[in-house]
mmCIF file of C-alpha atoms and ligand atoms in Angstrom:
data_model
loop_
_atom_site.group_PDB
_atom_site.id
_atom_site.type_symbol
_atom_site.label_atom_id
_atom_site.label_comp_id
_atom_site.label_asym_id
_atom_site.label_seq_id
_atom_site.Cartn_x
_atom_site.Cartn_y
_atom_site.Cartn_z
ATOM 1 C CA MET W 1 6.764 -13.683 -16.507
ATOM 2 C CA GLY W 2 9.616 -16.169 -16.798
ATOM 3 C CA GLY W 3 11.116 -18.016 -13.872
ATOM 4 C CA ARG W 4 11.305 -15.312 -11.216
ATOM 5 C CA ASN W 5 8.096 -14.127 -9.616
ATOM 6 C CA PRO W 6 7.851 -11.546 -8.051
ATOM 7 C CA VAL W 7 10.447 -9.462 -9.905
ATOM 8 C CA LYS W 8 11.910 -6.305 -8.345
ATOM 9 C CA GLU W 9 13.333 -3.422 -10.384
ATOM 10 C CA LEU W 10 14.401 0.165 -9.790
ATOM 11 C CA PHE W 11 11.479 2.447 -10.746
ATOM 12 C CA GLY W 12 12.885 5.866 -9.869
ATOM 13 C CA GLU W 13 14.034 8.137 -7.078
ATOM 14 C CA LEU W 14 12.467 10.715 -4.801
ATOM 15 C CA ALA W 15 13.976 14.222 -4.760
ATOM 16 C CA ASP W 16 16.067 13.260 -1.680
ATOM 17 C CA GLY W 17 17.592 10.292 -3.531
ATOM 18 C CA THR W 18 15.455 7.559 -1.926
ATOM 19 C CA GLU W 19 15.175 4.697 -4.398
ATOM 20 C CA ILE W 20 11.676 3.577 -5.334
ATOM 21 C CA HIS W 21 11.248 0.014 -6.516
ATOM 22 C CA ARG W 22 8.589 -1.654 -8.581
ATOM 23 C CA TRP W 23 7.549 -5.240 -7.969
ATOM 24 C CA SER W 24 5.847 -7.258 -10.725
ATOM 25 C CA LEU W 25 3.975 -10.420 -9.883
ATOM 26 C CA GLU W 26 1.661 -12.748 -11.710
ATOM 27 C CA ASN W 27 -0.579 -15.624 -10.688
ATOM 28 C CA GLY W 28 -3.755 -17.291 -11.898
ATOM 29 C CA GLY W 29 -3.980 -15.013 -14.940
ATOM 30 C CA THR W 30 -3.682 -11.707 -13.009
ATOM 31 C CA ARG W 31 -0.632 -9.434 -13.358
ATOM 32 C CA LEU W 32 0.123 -6.816 -10.737
ATOM 33 C CA LYS W 33 2.739 -4.034 -10.488
ATOM 34 C CA VAL W 34 3.310 -2.418 -7.093
ATOM 35 C CA LEU W 35 5.525 0.515 -6.079
ATOM 36 C CA SER W 36 7.334 0.939 -2.776
ATOM 37 C CA TYR W 37 6.100 4.567 -2.895
ATOM 38 C CA GLY W 38 2.610 4.627 -1.344
ATOM 39 C CA GLY W 39 2.209 0.860 -1.838
ATOM 40 C CA ILE W 40 0.768 2.012 -5.147
ATOM 41 C CA VAL W 41 -0.773 -0.481 -7.559
ATOM 42 C CA GLN W 42 0.625 1.007 -10.732
ATOM 43 C CA SER W 43 -0.969 -1.547 -13.006
ATOM 44 C CA LEU W 44 -3.285 -4.542 -12.774
ATOM 45 C CA GLU W 45 -3.826 -6.552 -15.936
ATOM 46 C CA ILE W 46 -6.621 -9.042 -16.531
ATOM 47 C CA PRO W 47 -8.003 -10.658 -19.703
ATOM 48 C CA ASP W 48 -11.280 -9.853 -21.447
ATOM 49 C CA ARG W 49 -13.645 -12.560 -22.735
ATOM 50 C CA GLU W 50 -11.344 -13.086 -25.779
ATOM 51 C CA GLY W 51 -8.293 -13.454 -23.547
ATOM 52 C CA ARG W 52 -6.947 -9.982 -24.383
ATOM 53 C CA TYR W 53 -5.143 -8.353 -21.466
ATOM 54 C CA ALA W 54 -5.610 -4.735 -20.428
ATOM 55 C CA ASN W 55 -4.404 -2.670 -17.517
ATOM 56 C CA VAL W 56 -7.619 -1.794 -15.678
ATOM 57 C CA CYS W 57 -6.155 0.723 -13.163
ATOM 58 C CA LEU W 58 -5.306 4.386 -13.608
ATOM 59 C CA GLY W 59 -1.693 5.312 -12.907
ATOM 60 C CA PHE W 60 1.458 7.107 -13.968
ATOM 61 C CA ASP W 61 4.775 6.115 -15.576
ATOM 62 C CA THR W 62 7.105 7.948 -13.194
ATOM 63 C CA VAL W 63 7.620 8.583 -9.488
ATOM 64 C CA GLU W 64 7.755 12.311 -10.263
ATOM 65 C CA ASP W 65 4.191 12.209 -11.611
ATOM 66 C CA TYR W 66 2.915 10.473 -8.468
ATOM 67 C CA VAL W 67 4.723 12.951 -6.210
ATOM 68 C CA ALA W 68 3.649 16.030 -8.191
ATOM 69 C CA SER W 69 -0.092 15.441 -8.241
ATOM 70 C CA SER W 70 -1.943 12.184 -7.843
ATOM 71 C CA PRO W 71 -5.542 11.858 -6.679
ATOM 72 C CA TYR W 72 -4.403 8.740 -4.773
ATOM 73 C CA PHE W 73 -4.102 6.573 -7.922
ATOM 74 C CA GLY W 74 -3.736 2.962 -6.708
ATOM 75 C CA ALA W 75 -2.425 4.055 -3.309
ATOM 76 C CA LEU W 76 -2.636 2.653 0.186
ATOM 77 C CA ILE W 77 -4.722 5.010 2.291
ATOM 78 C CA GLY W 78 -3.974 5.673 5.954
ATOM 79 C CA ARG W 79 -4.195 6.351 8.698
ATOM 80 C CA PHE W 80 -7.807 7.217 8.039
ATOM 81 C CA GLY W 81 -9.700 6.618 4.791
ATOM 82 C CA ASN W 82 -11.903 9.491 3.636
ATOM 83 C CA ARG W 83 -12.694 12.636 5.640
ATOM 84 C CA VAL W 84 -12.448 13.694 9.270
ATOM 85 C CA ASP W 85 -14.528 16.815 9.889
ATOM 86 C CA LYS W 86 -12.282 19.873 10.300
ATOM 87 C CA GLY W 87 -9.444 17.441 11.054
ATOM 88 C CA ARG W 88 -10.578 17.189 14.678
ATOM 89 C CA PHE W 89 -11.726 14.424 16.955
ATOM 90 C CA THR W 90 -11.751 13.583 20.650
ATOM 91 C CA LEU W 91 -10.778 10.205 22.044
ATOM 92 C CA ASP W 92 -10.862 9.299 25.751
ATOM 93 C CA GLY W 93 -11.256 12.993 26.570
ATOM 94 C CA THR W 94 -8.211 14.164 24.593
ATOM 95 C CA SER W 95 -8.694 16.328 21.485
ATOM 96 C CA TYR W 96 -6.538 15.774 18.431
ATOM 97 C CA GLU W 97 -5.830 18.105 15.492
ATOM 98 C CA LEU W 98 -5.025 16.363 12.234
ATOM 99 C CA SER W 99 -3.298 17.592 9.117
ATOM 100 C CA VAL W 100 -5.967 19.373 7.051
ATOM 101 C CA ASN W 101 -5.693 18.961 3.269
ATOM 102 C CA ASP W 102 -9.224 19.172 1.816
ATOM 103 C CA GLY W 103 -10.683 22.596 2.494
ATOM 104 C CA GLU W 104 -11.134 22.625 6.267
ATOM 105 C CA ASN W 105 -11.175 18.815 6.502
ATOM 106 C CA SER W 106 -8.587 16.043 6.693
ATOM 107 C CA LEU W 107 -8.801 13.617 3.738
ATOM 108 C CA HIS W 108 -7.203 10.163 3.464
ATOM 109 C CA GLY W 109 -4.776 10.609 6.356
ATOM 110 C CA GLY W 110 -3.749 14.230 5.739
ATOM 111 C CA ARG W 111 -1.128 16.064 3.688
ATOM 112 C CA GLU W 112 1.511 13.311 3.865
ATOM 113 C CA GLY W 113 -0.686 10.259 4.274
ATOM 114 C CA PHE W 114 0.372 6.641 3.767
ATOM 115 C CA ASP W 115 -0.043 7.177 0.012
ATOM 116 C CA ARG W 116 2.983 9.500 0.049
ATOM 117 C CA THR W 117 5.339 7.408 2.183
ATOM 118 C CA VAL W 118 7.897 4.724 1.376
ATOM 119 C CA TRP W 119 7.125 1.140 2.362
ATOM 120 C CA ASP W 120 9.539 -1.729 3.099
ATOM 121 C CA ILE W 121 8.516 -4.601 0.877
ATOM 122 C CA GLU W 122 9.363 -8.293 1.088
ATOM 123 C CA ALA W 123 8.193 -10.801 -1.478
ATOM 124 C CA PHE W 124 6.910 -14.268 -0.621
ATOM 125 C CA THR W 125 5.528 -17.387 -2.206
ATOM 126 C CA ARG W 126 3.369 -19.675 -0.077
ATOM 127 C CA ASP W 127 1.842 -22.860 -1.440
ATOM 128 C CA SER W 128 0.443 -21.609 -4.745
ATOM 129 C CA ASP W 129 0.145 -17.944 -3.683
ATOM 130 C CA VAL W 130 2.524 -15.152 -4.673
ATOM 131 C CA GLY W 131 2.638 -11.919 -2.730
ATOM 132 C CA LEU W 132 4.226 -8.903 -1.140
ATOM 133 C CA ARG W 133 4.340 -7.816 2.468
ATOM 134 C CA LEU W 134 4.500 -4.048 2.931
ATOM 135 C CA HIS W 135 5.650 -2.672 6.284
ATOM 136 C CA ARG W 136 5.695 0.780 7.730
ATOM 137 C CA THR W 137 5.804 2.297 11.203
ATOM 138 C CA SER W 138 3.999 5.599 11.529
ATOM 139 C CA ALA W 139 5.397 7.673 14.409
ATOM 140 C CA ASP W 140 3.254 8.860 17.319
ATOM 141 C CA GLY W 141 1.772 12.179 16.209
ATOM 142 C CA GLU W 142 2.310 11.706 12.475
ATOM 143 C CA MET W 143 -0.276 13.869 10.667
ATOM 144 C CA GLY W 144 -1.704 14.536 14.150
ATOM 145 C CA TYR W 145 -2.737 10.938 14.916
ATOM 146 C CA PRO W 146 -1.882 9.511 18.352
ATOM 147 C CA GLY W 147 0.121 6.323 18.860
ATOM 148 C CA THR W 148 2.974 4.593 17.073
ATOM 149 C CA LEU W 149 1.161 2.613 14.404
ATOM 150 C CA ARG W 150 2.929 -0.497 13.106
ATOM 151 C CA THR W 151 1.267 -1.480 9.855
ATOM 152 C CA THR W 152 1.637 -4.519 7.613
ATOM 153 C CA VAL W 153 -0.302 -4.729 4.386
ATOM 154 C CA THR W 154 -0.147 -7.995 2.445
ATOM 155 C CA TYR W 155 -0.960 -8.074 -1.254
ATOM 156 C CA THR W 156 -1.535 -11.668 -2.394
ATOM 157 C CA LEU W 157 -2.226 -13.013 -5.860
ATOM 158 C CA THR W 158 -3.893 -16.358 -5.368
ATOM 159 C CA GLU W 159 -3.766 -19.430 -7.564
ATOM 160 C CA GLY W 160 -7.215 -18.426 -8.897
ATOM 161 C CA GLY W 161 -6.002 -14.912 -9.819
ATOM 162 C CA ASP W 162 -7.665 -13.046 -6.922
ATOM 163 C CA TRP W 163 -5.930 -9.962 -5.590
ATOM 164 C CA ARG W 164 -6.302 -10.090 -1.827
ATOM 165 C CA ILE W 165 -5.337 -7.309 0.585
ATOM 166 C CA ASP W 166 -4.840 -8.018 4.292
ATOM 167 C CA TYR W 167 -4.289 -4.994 6.510
ATOM 168 C CA GLU W 168 -2.939 -5.309 10.054
ATOM 169 C CA ALA W 169 -1.975 -2.608 12.531
ATOM 170 C CA THR W 170 -1.106 -2.243 16.194
ATOM 171 C CA THR W 171 -0.671 0.850 18.349
ATOM 172 C CA ASP W 172 0.961 1.833 21.648
ATOM 173 C CA LYS W 173 -1.742 4.476 22.449
ATOM 174 C CA ALA W 174 -5.474 4.597 21.794
ATOM 175 C CA THR W 175 -5.987 5.852 18.244
ATOM 176 C CA VAL W 176 -8.280 5.592 15.217
ATOM 177 C CA VAL W 177 -7.503 3.562 12.084
ATOM 178 C CA ASN W 178 -9.273 3.077 8.758
ATOM 179 C CA LEU W 179 -7.046 1.620 6.040
ATOM 180 C CA THR W 180 -8.051 1.094 2.436
ATOM 181 C CA ASN W 181 -6.780 1.124 -1.133
ATOM 182 C CA HIS W 182 -7.585 3.740 -3.749
ATOM 183 C CA VAL W 183 -7.402 1.891 -7.076
ATOM 184 C CA TYR W 184 -9.298 3.665 -9.864
ATOM 185 C CA TRP W 185 -10.966 0.977 -11.974
ATOM 186 C CA ASN W 186 -11.822 1.068 -15.640
ATOM 187 C CA LEU W 187 -12.507 -2.514 -16.690
ATOM 188 C CA GLY W 188 -12.377 -1.490 -20.361
ATOM 189 C CA GLY W 189 -8.721 -0.542 -19.789
ATOM 190 C CA GLU W 190 -7.276 2.665 -18.315
ATOM 191 C CA GLY W 191 -7.564 5.631 -20.645
ATOM 192 C CA THR W 192 -10.388 4.114 -22.747
ATOM 193 C CA GLY W 193 -13.020 6.652 -21.679
ATOM 194 C CA THR W 194 -16.029 6.667 -19.416
ATOM 195 C CA ILE W 195 -17.139 4.032 -16.908
ATOM 196 C CA GLU W 196 -20.788 5.105 -17.177
ATOM 197 C CA ASP W 197 -21.680 1.861 -19.004
ATOM 198 C CA HIS W 198 -20.129 -0.279 -16.261
ATOM 199 C CA GLU W 199 -22.805 -2.122 -14.309
ATOM 200 C CA LEU W 200 -22.487 -1.932 -10.558
ATOM 201 C CA ARG W 201 -24.159 -3.831 -7.793
ATOM 202 C CA ILE W 202 -23.704 -2.907 -4.117
ATOM 203 C CA ALA W 203 -25.265 -5.053 -1.393
ATOM 204 C CA ALA W 204 -26.487 -2.092 0.655
ATOM 205 C CA SER W 205 -29.967 -0.752 1.502
ATOM 206 C CA ARG W 206 -28.653 2.453 3.101
ATOM 207 C CA TYR W 207 -25.968 5.069 2.536
ATOM 208 C CA THR W 208 -24.558 8.010 4.485
ATOM 209 C CA PRO W 209 -25.656 11.375 2.992
ATOM 210 C CA THR W 210 -23.110 14.188 3.236
ATOM 211 C CA ASP W 211 -22.985 17.909 3.993
ATOM 212 C CA PRO W 212 -21.460 20.453 1.548
ATOM 213 C CA GLY W 213 -17.938 19.450 2.688
ATOM 214 C CA LEU W 214 -18.742 15.769 1.922
ATOM 215 C CA ILE W 215 -18.822 14.934 5.642
ATOM 216 C CA PRO W 216 -21.562 12.450 6.636
ATOM 217 C CA THR W 217 -24.503 14.153 8.335
ATOM 218 C CA GLY W 218 -24.874 11.081 10.593
ATOM 219 C CA GLU W 219 -28.072 9.912 8.920
ATOM 220 C CA LEU W 220 -28.297 6.394 7.474
ATOM 221 C CA ALA W 221 -30.654 7.045 4.546
ATOM 222 C CA SER W 222 -32.566 4.398 2.625
ATOM 223 C CA VAL W 223 -31.489 3.891 -1.015
ATOM 224 C CA ASP W 224 -35.044 2.887 -1.883
ATOM 225 C CA GLY W 225 -36.401 4.873 -4.827
ATOM 226 C CA THR W 226 -33.182 6.946 -5.129
ATOM 227 C CA PRO W 227 -30.226 6.955 -7.558
ATOM 228 C CA PHE W 228 -28.274 5.306 -4.705
ATOM 229 C CA ASP W 229 -30.116 2.010 -5.143
ATOM 230 C CA PHE W 230 -27.551 -0.434 -6.583
ATOM 231 C CA ARG W 231 -29.097 -3.510 -4.955
ATOM 232 C CA GLU W 232 -29.778 -4.782 -8.481
ATOM 233 C CA ALA W 233 -26.939 -4.258 -10.965
ATOM 234 C CA LYS W 234 -27.428 -1.108 -13.054
ATOM 235 C CA PRO W 235 -25.244 1.053 -15.315
ATOM 236 C CA ILE W 236 -23.452 3.764 -13.330
ATOM 237 C CA GLY W 237 -24.611 6.397 -15.832
ATOM 238 C CA ARG W 238 -28.301 5.537 -15.552
ATOM 239 C CA ASP W 239 -29.172 7.846 -12.645
ATOM 240 C CA ILE W 240 -26.019 9.949 -12.307
ATOM 241 C CA ARG W 241 -27.771 12.973 -13.903
ATOM 242 C CA ALA W 242 -30.995 12.498 -11.914
ATOM 243 C CA GLY W 243 -30.751 15.933 -10.309
ATOM 244 C CA HIS W 244 -30.590 14.476 -6.782
ATOM 245 C CA ALA W 245 -29.252 17.079 -4.329
ATOM 246 C CA GLN W 246 -26.651 14.616 -2.971
ATOM 247 C CA LEU W 247 -25.305 13.905 -6.461
ATOM 248 C CA ILE W 248 -25.144 17.583 -7.370
ATOM 249 C CA ARG W 249 -23.230 18.322 -4.183
ATOM 250 C CA ALA W 250 -20.623 15.612 -4.842
ATOM 251 C CA LYS W 251 -20.573 16.055 -8.666
ATOM 252 C CA GLY W 252 -21.639 12.414 -8.958
ATOM 253 C CA PHE W 253 -21.429 9.438 -6.629
ATOM 254 C CA ASP W 254 -18.986 9.969 -3.769
ATOM 255 C CA HIS W 255 -20.678 8.309 -0.829
ATOM 256 C CA ASN W 256 -20.350 5.581 1.731
ATOM 257 C CA TRP W 257 -22.769 2.666 1.371
ATOM 258 C CA VAL W 258 -23.822 0.958 4.609
ATOM 259 C CA LEU W 259 -23.308 -2.678 3.706
ATOM 260 C CA ASP W 260 -26.256 -4.876 4.666
ATOM 261 C CA LYS W 261 -23.955 -7.594 6.005
ATOM 262 C CA GLY W 262 -22.405 -5.235 8.604
ATOM 263 C CA ILE W 263 -19.014 -6.022 10.131
ATOM 264 C CA THR W 264 -18.197 -9.688 9.582
ATOM 265 C CA ALA W 265 -15.469 -11.942 10.916
ATOM 266 C CA GLU W 266 -14.654 -13.115 7.394
ATOM 267 C CA PRO W 267 -14.805 -11.206 4.092
ATOM 268 C CA GLU W 268 -18.207 -11.428 2.403
ATOM 269 C CA HIS W 269 -19.320 -10.333 -1.049
ATOM 270 C CA VAL W 270 -20.211 -6.602 -1.111
ATOM 271 C CA ALA W 271 -20.074 -5.408 -4.723
ATOM 272 C CA THR W 272 -19.836 -6.524 -8.344
ATOM 273 C CA LEU W 273 -18.625 -4.332 -11.205
ATOM 274 C CA ARG W 274 -18.970 -5.473 -14.826
ATOM 275 C CA ASP W 275 -17.983 -3.935 -18.126
ATOM 276 C CA PRO W 276 -20.480 -5.306 -20.668
ATOM 277 C CA HIS W 277 -18.180 -4.482 -23.622
ATOM 278 C CA SER W 278 -15.103 -6.457 -22.563
ATOM 279 C CA GLY W 279 -16.927 -8.837 -20.217
ATOM 280 C CA ARG W 280 -14.378 -8.097 -17.480
ATOM 281 C CA THR W 281 -15.958 -8.463 -14.061
ATOM 282 C CA LEU W 282 -14.683 -7.535 -10.614
ATOM 283 C CA LYS W 283 -16.182 -8.911 -7.411
ATOM 284 C CA ILE W 284 -15.253 -7.446 -4.053
ATOM 285 C CA ALA W 285 -15.491 -9.178 -0.691
ATOM 286 C CA SER W 286 -14.705 -7.481 2.627
ATOM 287 C CA ASN W 287 -15.183 -7.757 6.365
ATOM 288 C CA GLU W 288 -15.755 -3.965 6.616
ATOM 289 C CA PRO W 289 -19.133 -2.295 7.276
ATOM 290 C CA GLY W 290 -18.836 0.363 4.533
ATOM 291 C CA LEU W 291 -17.937 0.876 0.892
ATOM 292 C CA GLN W 292 -17.078 4.238 -0.683
ATOM 293 C CA PHE W 293 -18.184 4.390 -4.301
ATOM 294 C CA TYR W 294 -16.539 7.393 -5.961
ATOM 295 C CA SER W 295 -17.329 7.906 -9.650
ATOM 296 C CA GLY W 296 -14.146 9.792 -10.548
ATOM 297 C CA ASN W 297 -15.936 13.148 -10.297
ATOM 298 C CA PHE W 298 -12.847 15.251 -9.767
ATOM 299 C CA LEU W 299 -10.801 13.860 -12.676
ATOM 300 C CA ASP W 300 -10.675 17.023 -14.756
ATOM 301 C CA GLY W 301 -8.605 16.300 -17.853
ATOM 302 C CA THR W 302 -5.334 17.640 -16.446
ATOM 303 C CA LEU W 303 -3.547 14.315 -15.781
ATOM 304 C CA THR W 304 -2.149 11.953 -18.416
ATOM 305 C CA GLY W 305 -1.663 8.345 -17.415
ATOM 306 C CA THR W 306 0.402 5.256 -18.221
ATOM 307 C CA GLY W 307 -1.176 4.671 -21.649
ATOM 308 C CA GLY W 308 -0.626 8.277 -22.753
ATOM 309 C CA HIS W 309 -4.289 9.213 -22.407
ATOM 310 C CA THR W 310 -5.709 12.118 -20.432
ATOM 311 C CA TYR W 311 -8.104 11.190 -17.631
ATOM 312 C CA ARG W 312 -11.439 13.040 -17.647
ATOM 313 C CA GLN W 313 -14.426 13.085 -15.301
ATOM 314 C CA GLY W 314 -15.933 9.595 -14.949
ATOM 315 C CA ASP W 315 -13.037 7.819 -16.684
ATOM 316 C CA ALA W 316 -12.671 5.499 -13.653
ATOM 317 C CA LEU W 317 -14.298 4.685 -10.326
ATOM 318 C CA CYS W 318 -13.124 3.713 -6.869
ATOM 319 C CA LEU W 319 -14.676 1.124 -4.563
ATOM 320 C CA GLU W 320 -13.022 1.572 -1.182
ATOM 321 C CA THR W 321 -13.818 -0.863 1.615
ATOM 322 C CA GLN W 322 -13.851 1.024 4.905
ATOM 323 C CA HIS W 323 -15.298 2.090 8.225
ATOM 324 C CA PHE W 324 -17.615 5.037 7.628
ATOM 325 C CA PRO W 325 -16.049 8.444 6.893
ATOM 326 C CA ASP W 326 -15.670 10.724 9.920
ATOM 327 C CA SER W 327 -16.579 7.888 12.285
ATOM 328 C CA PRO W 328 -14.364 9.310 15.099
ATOM 329 C CA ASN W 329 -16.971 12.122 15.303
ATOM 330 C CA HIS W 330 -20.065 9.887 15.067
ATOM 331 C CA PRO W 331 -20.539 7.666 18.145
ATOM 332 C CA SER W 332 -23.478 5.979 16.347
ATOM 333 C CA PHE W 333 -21.184 4.692 13.547
ATOM 334 C CA PRO W 334 -19.142 1.472 13.986
ATOM 335 C CA SER W 335 -16.094 2.407 16.028
ATOM 336 C CA ALA W 336 -12.717 2.905 14.343
ATOM 337 C CA THR W 337 -10.853 3.030 17.659
ATOM 338 C CA LEU W 338 -7.780 0.830 18.113
ATOM 339 C CA ARG W 339 -6.265 0.318 21.547
ATOM 340 C CA PRO W 340 -2.910 -1.056 22.718
ATOM 341 C CA GLY W 341 -3.048 -4.852 22.805
ATOM 342 C CA GLN W 342 -5.606 -5.033 19.999
ATOM 343 C CA THR W 343 -4.804 -5.773 16.348
ATOM 344 C CA TYR W 344 -6.625 -3.943 13.583
ATOM 345 C CA ARG W 345 -7.493 -6.398 10.812
ATOM 346 C CA SER W 346 -9.206 -5.751 7.508
ATOM 347 C CA THR W 347 -9.363 -7.898 4.372
ATOM 348 C CA THR W 348 -10.475 -7.073 0.843
ATOM 349 C CA ILE W 349 -10.618 -9.719 -1.888
ATOM 350 C CA HIS W 350 -10.853 -8.687 -5.537
ATOM 351 C CA SER W 351 -11.914 -11.568 -7.823
ATOM 352 C CA PHE W 352 -11.916 -11.288 -11.604
ATOM 353 C CA ALA W 353 -13.816 -13.033 -14.361
ATOM 354 C CA SER W 354 -14.619 -12.356 -18.005
HETATM 355 C C1 BGC I 401 -13.147 10.590 -1.969
HETATM 356 C C2 BGC I 401 -13.319 11.763 -2.901
HETATM 357 C C3 BGC I 401 -11.963 12.316 -3.213
HETATM 358 C C4 BGC I 401 -11.104 11.239 -3.791
HETATM 359 C C5 BGC I 401 -9.710 11.714 -3.985
HETATM 360 C C6 BGC I 401 -12.325 9.568 -2.658
HETATM 361 O O1 BGC I 401 -12.145 8.477 -1.828
HETATM 362 O O2 BGC I 401 -14.370 10.064 -1.556
HETATM 363 O O3 BGC I 401 -14.147 12.761 -2.348
HETATM 364 O O4 BGC I 401 -12.018 13.413 -4.079
HETATM 365 O O5 BGC I 401 -11.071 10.133 -2.944
HETATM 366 O O6 BGC I 401 -9.276 11.577 -5.243
#
């Protein structure tokens, strides 16, 4: 990447003239491109076992494409990852109505979630790390959520080539927070076809089944003897057509796994994804209690990405570290409440090998 790292360039403009920048950074063999729109990871390149680089994330070439219609490609998700039932919850006796954007439910923060906002970005280098700090203040009431939420998300490329995300947020009123990132992975390279051969392991003995609107029923169901058992690595396609009612409902995997480790002070290993063809391997560590595995069920062949290829069902998957979906409405789930004086902290580490 030459002498300067990270490098900032003009990427495009929003309709109102706001400039959107793209930052390119590289460290330890990993190359990352990030947009100030939505904190979007537009591209992440890693080598295969022969040293050949490929971009392993779905994305678009222009700001216009992201604004027009993106199923959250590479984006920062906030204030609340996944669904809140009917966009309603009650906290400390007060009821809140959120922006509804997925049938009758609120998905990924609502109509104008963090994925559709502009972030202030500052670059840094620290010891042998290279990174970006993304800042944004979400006003009290934005998308219906209470409290002014000051958020900093740090993307770091480490000396060893890990991509680490540190989320931090504070509020001035009791609220709920669940931040994540929505990268769509295809370790064969974006636009190269299905991920059904990818082998996935998730360190979870239970998952949260969903109702027809993909809202958790509240049950923590055992994965034992079901297609949801990824405790040993297996190809994603092996059981995806098993005729299980939960898979039919979601058109594939689109569920929250209850990680066996629970909430931890430090990030711990939760999942491994491997493409046997290229050898590229992704390991994820997190301090969160849940992981959403979404097998790209709603990619329907109408979007064409950075490499000029159309994305079809199952052409990528998401692994989103999180608190459980709809937790504001499930007192039995780990609490997603943040109060004044507290700091929300979440860390996800993506490590690569081939
Ligand atoms: C959700 C899916 C949703 C997708 C949006 C995932 O995190 O679990 O249900 O369709 O995001 O593209």
